[in-house]
CSV table of C-alpha atoms in Angstrom, one decimal:
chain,number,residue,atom,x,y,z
A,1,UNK,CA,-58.3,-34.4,122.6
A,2,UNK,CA,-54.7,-34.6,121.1
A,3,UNK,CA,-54.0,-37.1,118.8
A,4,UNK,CA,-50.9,-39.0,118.7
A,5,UNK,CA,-49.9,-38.1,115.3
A,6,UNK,CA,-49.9,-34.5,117.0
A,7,UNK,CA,-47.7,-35.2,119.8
A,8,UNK,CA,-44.6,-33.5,120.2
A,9,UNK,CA,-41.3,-34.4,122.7
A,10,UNK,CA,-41.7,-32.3,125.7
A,11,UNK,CA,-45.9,-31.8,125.3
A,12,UNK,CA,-47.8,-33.3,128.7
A,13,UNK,CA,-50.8,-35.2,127.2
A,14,UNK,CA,-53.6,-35.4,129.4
A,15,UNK,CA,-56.5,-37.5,127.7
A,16,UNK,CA,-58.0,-40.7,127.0
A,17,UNK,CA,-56.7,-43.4,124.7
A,18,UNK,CA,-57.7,-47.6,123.7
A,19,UNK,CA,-54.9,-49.8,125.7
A,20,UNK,CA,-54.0,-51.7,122.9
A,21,UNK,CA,-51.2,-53.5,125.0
A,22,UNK,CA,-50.2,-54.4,128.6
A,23,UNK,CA,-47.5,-55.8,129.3
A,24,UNK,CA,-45.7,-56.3,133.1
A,25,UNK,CA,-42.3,-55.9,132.5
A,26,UNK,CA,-39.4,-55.7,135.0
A,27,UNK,CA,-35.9,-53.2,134.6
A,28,UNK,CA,-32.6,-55.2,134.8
A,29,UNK,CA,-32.7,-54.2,138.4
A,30,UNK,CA,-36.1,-56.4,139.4
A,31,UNK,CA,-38.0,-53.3,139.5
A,32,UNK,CA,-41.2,-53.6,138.1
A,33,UNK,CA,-42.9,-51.0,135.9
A,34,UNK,CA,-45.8,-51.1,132.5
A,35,UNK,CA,-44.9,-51.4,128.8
A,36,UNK,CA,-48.0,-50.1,127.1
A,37,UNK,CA,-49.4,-49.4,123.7
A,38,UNK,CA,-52.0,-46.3,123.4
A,39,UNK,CA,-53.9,-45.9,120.3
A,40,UNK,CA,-56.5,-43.8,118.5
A,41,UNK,CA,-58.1,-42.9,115.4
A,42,UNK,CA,-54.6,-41.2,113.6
A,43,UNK,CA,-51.8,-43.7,115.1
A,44,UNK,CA,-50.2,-45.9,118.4
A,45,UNK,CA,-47.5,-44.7,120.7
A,46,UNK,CA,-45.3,-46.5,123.1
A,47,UNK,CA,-46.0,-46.2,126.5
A,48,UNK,CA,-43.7,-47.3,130.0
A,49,UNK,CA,-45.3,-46.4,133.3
A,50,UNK,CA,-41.9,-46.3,136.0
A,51,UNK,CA,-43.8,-45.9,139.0
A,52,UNK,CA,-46.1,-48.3,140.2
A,53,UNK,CA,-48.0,-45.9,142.7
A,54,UNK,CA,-51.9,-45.1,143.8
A,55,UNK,CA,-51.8,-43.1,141.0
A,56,UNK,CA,-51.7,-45.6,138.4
A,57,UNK,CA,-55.5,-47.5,139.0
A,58,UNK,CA,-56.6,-50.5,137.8
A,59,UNK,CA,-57.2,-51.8,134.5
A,60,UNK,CA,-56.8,-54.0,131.6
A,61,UNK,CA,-55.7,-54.3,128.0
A,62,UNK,CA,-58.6,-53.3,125.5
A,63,UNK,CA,-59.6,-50.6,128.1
A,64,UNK,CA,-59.7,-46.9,127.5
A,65,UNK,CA,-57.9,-45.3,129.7
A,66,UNK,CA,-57.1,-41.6,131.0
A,67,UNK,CA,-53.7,-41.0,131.1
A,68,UNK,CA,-51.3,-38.2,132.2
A,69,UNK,CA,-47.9,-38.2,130.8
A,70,UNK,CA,-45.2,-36.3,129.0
A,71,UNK,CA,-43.4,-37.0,125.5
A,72,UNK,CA,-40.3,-38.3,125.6
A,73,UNK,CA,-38.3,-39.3,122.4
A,74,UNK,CA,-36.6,-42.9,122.5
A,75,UNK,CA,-34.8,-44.5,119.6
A,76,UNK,CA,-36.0,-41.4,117.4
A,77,UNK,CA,-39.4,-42.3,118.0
A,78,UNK,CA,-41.7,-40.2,120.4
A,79,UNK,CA,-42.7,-42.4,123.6
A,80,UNK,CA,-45.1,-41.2,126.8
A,81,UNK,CA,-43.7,-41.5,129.8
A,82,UNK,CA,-47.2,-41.6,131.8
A,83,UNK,CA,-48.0,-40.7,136.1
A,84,UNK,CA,-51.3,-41.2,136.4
A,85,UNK,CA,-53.7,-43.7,134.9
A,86,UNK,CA,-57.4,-44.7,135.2
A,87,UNK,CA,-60.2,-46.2,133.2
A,88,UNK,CA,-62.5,-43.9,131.5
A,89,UNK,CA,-65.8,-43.6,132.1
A,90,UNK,CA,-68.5,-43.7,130.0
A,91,UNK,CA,-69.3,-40.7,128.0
A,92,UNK,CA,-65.6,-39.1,128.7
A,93,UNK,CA,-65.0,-39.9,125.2
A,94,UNK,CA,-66.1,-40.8,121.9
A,95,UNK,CA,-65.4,-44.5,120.2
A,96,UNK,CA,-64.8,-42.8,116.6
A,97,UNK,CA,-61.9,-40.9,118.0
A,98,UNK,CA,-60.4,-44.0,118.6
A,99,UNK,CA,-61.0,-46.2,115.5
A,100,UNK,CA,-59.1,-45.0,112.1
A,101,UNK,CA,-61.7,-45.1,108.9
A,102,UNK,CA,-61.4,-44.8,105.2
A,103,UNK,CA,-62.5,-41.2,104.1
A,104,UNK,CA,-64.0,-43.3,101.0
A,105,UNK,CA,-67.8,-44.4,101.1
A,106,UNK,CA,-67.6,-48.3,101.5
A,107,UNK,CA,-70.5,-48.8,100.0
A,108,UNK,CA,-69.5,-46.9,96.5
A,109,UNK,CA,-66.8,-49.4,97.3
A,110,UNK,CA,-68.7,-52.4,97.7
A,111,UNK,CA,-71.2,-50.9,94.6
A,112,UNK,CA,-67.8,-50.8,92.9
A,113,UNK,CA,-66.8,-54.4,93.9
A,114,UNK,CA,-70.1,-56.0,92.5
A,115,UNK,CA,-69.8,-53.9,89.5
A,116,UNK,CA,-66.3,-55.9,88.9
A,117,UNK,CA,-68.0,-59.4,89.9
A,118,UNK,CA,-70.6,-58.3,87.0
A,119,UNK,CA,-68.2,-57.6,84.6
A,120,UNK,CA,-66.7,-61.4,84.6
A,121,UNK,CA,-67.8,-63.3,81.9
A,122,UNK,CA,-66.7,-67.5,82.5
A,123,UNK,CA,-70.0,-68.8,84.8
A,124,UNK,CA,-67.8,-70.7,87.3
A,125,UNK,CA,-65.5,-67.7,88.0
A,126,UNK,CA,-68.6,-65.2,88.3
A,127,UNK,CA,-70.2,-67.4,90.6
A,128,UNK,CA,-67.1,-68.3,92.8
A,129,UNK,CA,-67.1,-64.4,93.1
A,130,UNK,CA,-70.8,-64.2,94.2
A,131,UNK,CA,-70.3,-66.8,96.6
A,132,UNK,CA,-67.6,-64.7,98.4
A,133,UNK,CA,-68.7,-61.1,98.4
A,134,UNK,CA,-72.4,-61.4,98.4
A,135,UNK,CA,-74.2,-64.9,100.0
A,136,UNK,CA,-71.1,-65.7,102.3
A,137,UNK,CA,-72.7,-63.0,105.2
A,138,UNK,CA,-69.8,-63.2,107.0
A,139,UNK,CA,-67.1,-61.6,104.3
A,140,UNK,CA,-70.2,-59.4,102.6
A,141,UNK,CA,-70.2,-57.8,106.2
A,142,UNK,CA,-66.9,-57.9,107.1
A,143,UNK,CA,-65.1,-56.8,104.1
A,144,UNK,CA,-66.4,-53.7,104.1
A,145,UNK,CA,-65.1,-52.6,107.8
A,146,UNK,CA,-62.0,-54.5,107.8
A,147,UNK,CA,-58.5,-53.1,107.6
A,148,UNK,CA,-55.5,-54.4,105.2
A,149,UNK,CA,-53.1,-54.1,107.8
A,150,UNK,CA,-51.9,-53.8,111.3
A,151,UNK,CA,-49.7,-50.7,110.3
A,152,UNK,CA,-48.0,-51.1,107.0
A,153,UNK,CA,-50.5,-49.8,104.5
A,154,UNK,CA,-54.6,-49.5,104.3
A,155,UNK,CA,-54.3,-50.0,108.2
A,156,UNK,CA,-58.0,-48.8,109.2
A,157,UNK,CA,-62.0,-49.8,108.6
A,158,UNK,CA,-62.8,-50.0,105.6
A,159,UNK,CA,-59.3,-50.2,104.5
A,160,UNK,CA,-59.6,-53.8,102.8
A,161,UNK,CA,-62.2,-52.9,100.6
A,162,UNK,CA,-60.5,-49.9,99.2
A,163,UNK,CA,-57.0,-51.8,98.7
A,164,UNK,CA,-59.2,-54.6,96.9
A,165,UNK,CA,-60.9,-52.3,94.6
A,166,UNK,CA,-58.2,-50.0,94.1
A,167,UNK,CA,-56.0,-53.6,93.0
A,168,UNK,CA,-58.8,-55.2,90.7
A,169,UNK,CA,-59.1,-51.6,89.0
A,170,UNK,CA,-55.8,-51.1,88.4
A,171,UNK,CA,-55.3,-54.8,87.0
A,172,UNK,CA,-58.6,-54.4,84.6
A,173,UNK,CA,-56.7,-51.0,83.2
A,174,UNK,CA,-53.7,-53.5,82.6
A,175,UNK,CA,-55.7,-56.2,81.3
A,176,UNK,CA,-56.6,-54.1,78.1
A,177,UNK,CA,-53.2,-53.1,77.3
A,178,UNK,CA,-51.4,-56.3,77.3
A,179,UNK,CA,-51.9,-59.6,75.1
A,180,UNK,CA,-52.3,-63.3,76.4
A,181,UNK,CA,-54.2,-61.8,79.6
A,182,UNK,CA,-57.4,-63.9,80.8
A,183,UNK,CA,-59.1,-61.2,82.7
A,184,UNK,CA,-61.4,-63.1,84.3
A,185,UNK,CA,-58.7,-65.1,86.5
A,186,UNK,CA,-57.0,-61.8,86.8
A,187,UNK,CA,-60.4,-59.6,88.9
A,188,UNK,CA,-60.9,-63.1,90.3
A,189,UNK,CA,-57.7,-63.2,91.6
A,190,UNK,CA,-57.4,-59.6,92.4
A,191,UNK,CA,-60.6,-59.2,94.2
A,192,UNK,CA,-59.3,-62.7,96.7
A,193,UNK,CA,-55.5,-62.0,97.2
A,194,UNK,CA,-56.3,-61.0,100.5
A,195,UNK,CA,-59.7,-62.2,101.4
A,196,UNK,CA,-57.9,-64.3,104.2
A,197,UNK,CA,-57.2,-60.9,106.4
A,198,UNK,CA,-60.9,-61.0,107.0
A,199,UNK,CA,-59.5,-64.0,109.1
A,200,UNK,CA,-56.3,-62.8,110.0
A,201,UNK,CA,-56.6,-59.9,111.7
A,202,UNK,CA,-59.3,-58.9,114.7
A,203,UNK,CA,-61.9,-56.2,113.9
A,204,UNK,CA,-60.9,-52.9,115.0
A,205,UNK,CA,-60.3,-51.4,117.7
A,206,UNK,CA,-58.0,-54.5,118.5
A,207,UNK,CA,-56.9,-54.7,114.5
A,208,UNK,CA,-54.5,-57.2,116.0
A,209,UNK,CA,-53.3,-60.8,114.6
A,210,UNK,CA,-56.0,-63.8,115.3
A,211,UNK,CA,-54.5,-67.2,116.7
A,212,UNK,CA,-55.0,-68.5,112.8
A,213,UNK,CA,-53.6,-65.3,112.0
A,214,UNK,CA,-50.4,-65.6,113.2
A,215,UNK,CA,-50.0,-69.6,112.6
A,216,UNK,CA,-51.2,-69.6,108.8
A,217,UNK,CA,-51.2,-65.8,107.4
A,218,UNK,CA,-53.6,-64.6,104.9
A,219,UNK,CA,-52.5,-66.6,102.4
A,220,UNK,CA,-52.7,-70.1,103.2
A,221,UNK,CA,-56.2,-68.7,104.8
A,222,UNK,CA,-57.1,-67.2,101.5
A,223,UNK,CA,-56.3,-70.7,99.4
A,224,UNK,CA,-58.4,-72.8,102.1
A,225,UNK,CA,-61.8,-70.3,101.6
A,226,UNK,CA,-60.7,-70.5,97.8
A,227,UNK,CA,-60.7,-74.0,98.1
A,228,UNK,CA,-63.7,-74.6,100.1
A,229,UNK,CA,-65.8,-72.4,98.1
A,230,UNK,CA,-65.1,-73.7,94.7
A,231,UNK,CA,-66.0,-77.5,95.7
A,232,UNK,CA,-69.3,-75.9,96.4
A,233,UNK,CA,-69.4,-75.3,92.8
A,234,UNK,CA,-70.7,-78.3,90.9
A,235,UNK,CA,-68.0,-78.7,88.0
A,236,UNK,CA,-65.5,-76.0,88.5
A,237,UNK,CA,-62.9,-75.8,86.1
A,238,UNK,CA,-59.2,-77.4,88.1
A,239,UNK,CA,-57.2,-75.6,85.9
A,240,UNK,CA,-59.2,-72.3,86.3
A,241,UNK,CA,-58.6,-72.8,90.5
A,242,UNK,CA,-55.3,-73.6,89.9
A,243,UNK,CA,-54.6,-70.3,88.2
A,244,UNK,CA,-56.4,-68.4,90.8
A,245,UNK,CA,-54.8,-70.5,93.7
A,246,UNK,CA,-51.6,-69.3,91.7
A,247,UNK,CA,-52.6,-65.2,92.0
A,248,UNK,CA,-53.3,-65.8,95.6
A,249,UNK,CA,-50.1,-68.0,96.4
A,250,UNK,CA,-47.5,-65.3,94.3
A,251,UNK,CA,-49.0,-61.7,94.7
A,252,UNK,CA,-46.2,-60.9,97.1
A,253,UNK,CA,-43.8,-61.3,94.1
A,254,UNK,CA,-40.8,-62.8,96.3
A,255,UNK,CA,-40.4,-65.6,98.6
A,256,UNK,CA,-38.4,-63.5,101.0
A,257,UNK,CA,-41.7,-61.3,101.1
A,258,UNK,CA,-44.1,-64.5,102.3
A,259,UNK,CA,-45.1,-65.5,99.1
A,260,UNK,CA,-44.6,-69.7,98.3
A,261,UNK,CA,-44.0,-68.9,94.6
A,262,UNK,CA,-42.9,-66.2,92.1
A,263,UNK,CA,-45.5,-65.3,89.7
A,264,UNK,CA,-45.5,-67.5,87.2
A,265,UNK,CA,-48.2,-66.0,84.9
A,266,UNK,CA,-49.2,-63.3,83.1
A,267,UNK,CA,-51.7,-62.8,85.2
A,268,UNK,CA,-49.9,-63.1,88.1
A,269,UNK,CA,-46.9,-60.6,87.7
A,270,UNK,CA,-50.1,-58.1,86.8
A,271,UNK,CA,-51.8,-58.6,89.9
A,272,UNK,CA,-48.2,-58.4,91.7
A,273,UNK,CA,-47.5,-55.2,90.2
A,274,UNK,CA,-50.7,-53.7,90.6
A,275,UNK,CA,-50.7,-54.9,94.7
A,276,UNK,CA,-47.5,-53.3,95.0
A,277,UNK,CA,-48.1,-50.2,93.5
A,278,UNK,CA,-51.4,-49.7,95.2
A,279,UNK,CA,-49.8,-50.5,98.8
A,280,UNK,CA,-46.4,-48.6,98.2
A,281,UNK,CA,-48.2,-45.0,97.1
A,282,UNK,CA,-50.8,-45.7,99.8
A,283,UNK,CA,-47.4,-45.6,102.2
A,284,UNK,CA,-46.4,-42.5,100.2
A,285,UNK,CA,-49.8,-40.9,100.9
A,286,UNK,CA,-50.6,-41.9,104.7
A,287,UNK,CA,-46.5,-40.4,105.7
A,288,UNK,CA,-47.6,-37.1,103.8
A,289,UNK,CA,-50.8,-36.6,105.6
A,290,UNK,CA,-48.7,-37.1,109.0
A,291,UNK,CA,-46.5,-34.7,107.8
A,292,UNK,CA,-45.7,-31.8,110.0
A,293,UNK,CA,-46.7,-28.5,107.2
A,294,UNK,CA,-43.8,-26.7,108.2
A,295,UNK,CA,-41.1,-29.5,106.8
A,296,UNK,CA,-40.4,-30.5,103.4
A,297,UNK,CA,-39.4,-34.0,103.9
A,298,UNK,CA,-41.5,-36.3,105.7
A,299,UNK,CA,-40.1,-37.9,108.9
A,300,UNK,CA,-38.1,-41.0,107.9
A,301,UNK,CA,-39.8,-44.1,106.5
A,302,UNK,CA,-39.3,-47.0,108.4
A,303,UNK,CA,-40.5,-49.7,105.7
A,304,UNK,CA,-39.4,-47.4,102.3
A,305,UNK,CA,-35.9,-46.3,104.2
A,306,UNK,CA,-36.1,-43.0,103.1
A,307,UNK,CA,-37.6,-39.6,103.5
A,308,UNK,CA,-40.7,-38.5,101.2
A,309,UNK,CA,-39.8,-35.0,100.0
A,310,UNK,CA,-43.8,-33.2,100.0
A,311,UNK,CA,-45.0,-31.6,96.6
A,312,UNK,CA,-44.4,-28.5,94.9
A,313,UNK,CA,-47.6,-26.6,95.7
């Protein structure tokens, strides 16, 4: 098959792609026509079917479908113009083509993870972490597959788990270079700052917003699991979740970017910092494996507003 990171204006793509979204739409003129999404394992395209004929067959959103169609580019972005449509069949394709995965091992990651929780030292906050990641069955299976994302950054299975790890580890390097830092509440709060997309968004291939999702965010998610899960915790230190509610509730830095409050702590502008820097160079490194080899610069970054120039080999 051709992936859609591949596609080029002009190429006629004939192949089989997840329906991610249907939508019935109807031109200024009352004609009716299809505004699809396609996806697979590298990206999603935009889709518009302009002729409703016999050759377009039924289906639904959340089907694979085999489609015929030729690239078009709209708005600078490509876009398939598609003729023919039906549902595939079984064994016309293979679900992994469809379904983006970390190249990392998850469980190094999740070995990696528990090494972290074994590295706290207060009881309370070692146990909150326990109580999470290893006899909640729900995250301990979950975290491990789910993405970060819809699109932005860490946007495939497996791609919380990295992002978490890749956080916590760069906040325990920071933790040891910088006074008045409790770096327990720091992994604590690292390893949770987005435990509420395990909520937010639906497994793949759907990666799409859940109803709780798109009312509360991961956020407000993340404090009510935080919440819930420390009462279970005879004793628990208020100030201690009040600190760690405080990571959660700041780790977007701005409240323009979602997040209630600045950071207001050490620990806090750490774990800011560190969630940044992990999600912006992730963006750096997913436009420069898109990258077509012959350029120099990458195509132009919607989010960064700018062009990535490739490295000097």
């Amino acid at each position: 098959m051709k992936y859609i990171q591949d596609f080029k204006e002009n190429d006629n793509i004939i192949g089989h792609y997840f329906c991610k979204q249907k939508q019935n739409m109807k031109t200024k003129g009352g004609k009716a026509y299809l505004s699809l999404k396609l996806q697979d394992k590298t990206g999603v395209i935009d889709a518009k079917v302009w002729e409703l004929n016999n050759d377009i067959q039924n289906f639904e959103e959340k089907d694979t479908i085999k489609i015929d169609g030729v690239v078009n580019i709209f708005q600078n972005s490509p876009q398939l113009r598609v003729t023919k449509i039906r549902k595939s069949k079984e064994g016309e394709y293979n679900q992994k083509d469809y379904i983006p995965v970390t190249d990392k091992d998850v469980d190094i990651l999740y070995e990696n993870l528990l090494s972290l929780i074994n590295s706290v030292e207060n009881i309370f906050v070692k146990t909150l972490l326990e109580n999470f990641f290893i006899k909640n069955e729900y995250i301990a299976k979950n975290i491990k597959t789910h993405s970060a994302a819809k699109s932005m950054h860490h946007g495939y299975m497996g791609g919380l788990i990295e992002h978490l790890v890749s956080v916590t580890n760069i906040c325990d390097f920071l933790s040891n270079n910088y006074k008045f830092v409790n770096r327990d509440i720091l992994i604590a709060g690292a390893l949770l700052h987005d435990i509420g997309k395990v909520y937010e968004l639906n497994p793949f291939p759907d990666n799409d917003y859940t109803d709780i999702g798109e009312i509360m965010g991961h956020i407000v998610i993340g404090i009510e699991l935080l919440t819930n899960e420390a009462s279970k915790i005879d004793n628990f230190p208020k100030e201690y979740l009040n600190h760690i509610k405080h990571l959660i509730i700041s780790h977007h830095g701005e409240l323009e970017f979602g997040s209630p409050q600045k950071p207001k702590t050490i620990e806090a502008i750490i774990l800011h910092c560190a969630d940044n820097t992990d999600s912006k160079i992730k963006m750096y490194e997913e436009a420069l494996e898109k990258a077509d080899p012959k350029v120099t610069y990458t195509n132009y970054h919607s989010y960064l507003k700018m062009h990535i120039r490739k490295p000097v080999n």
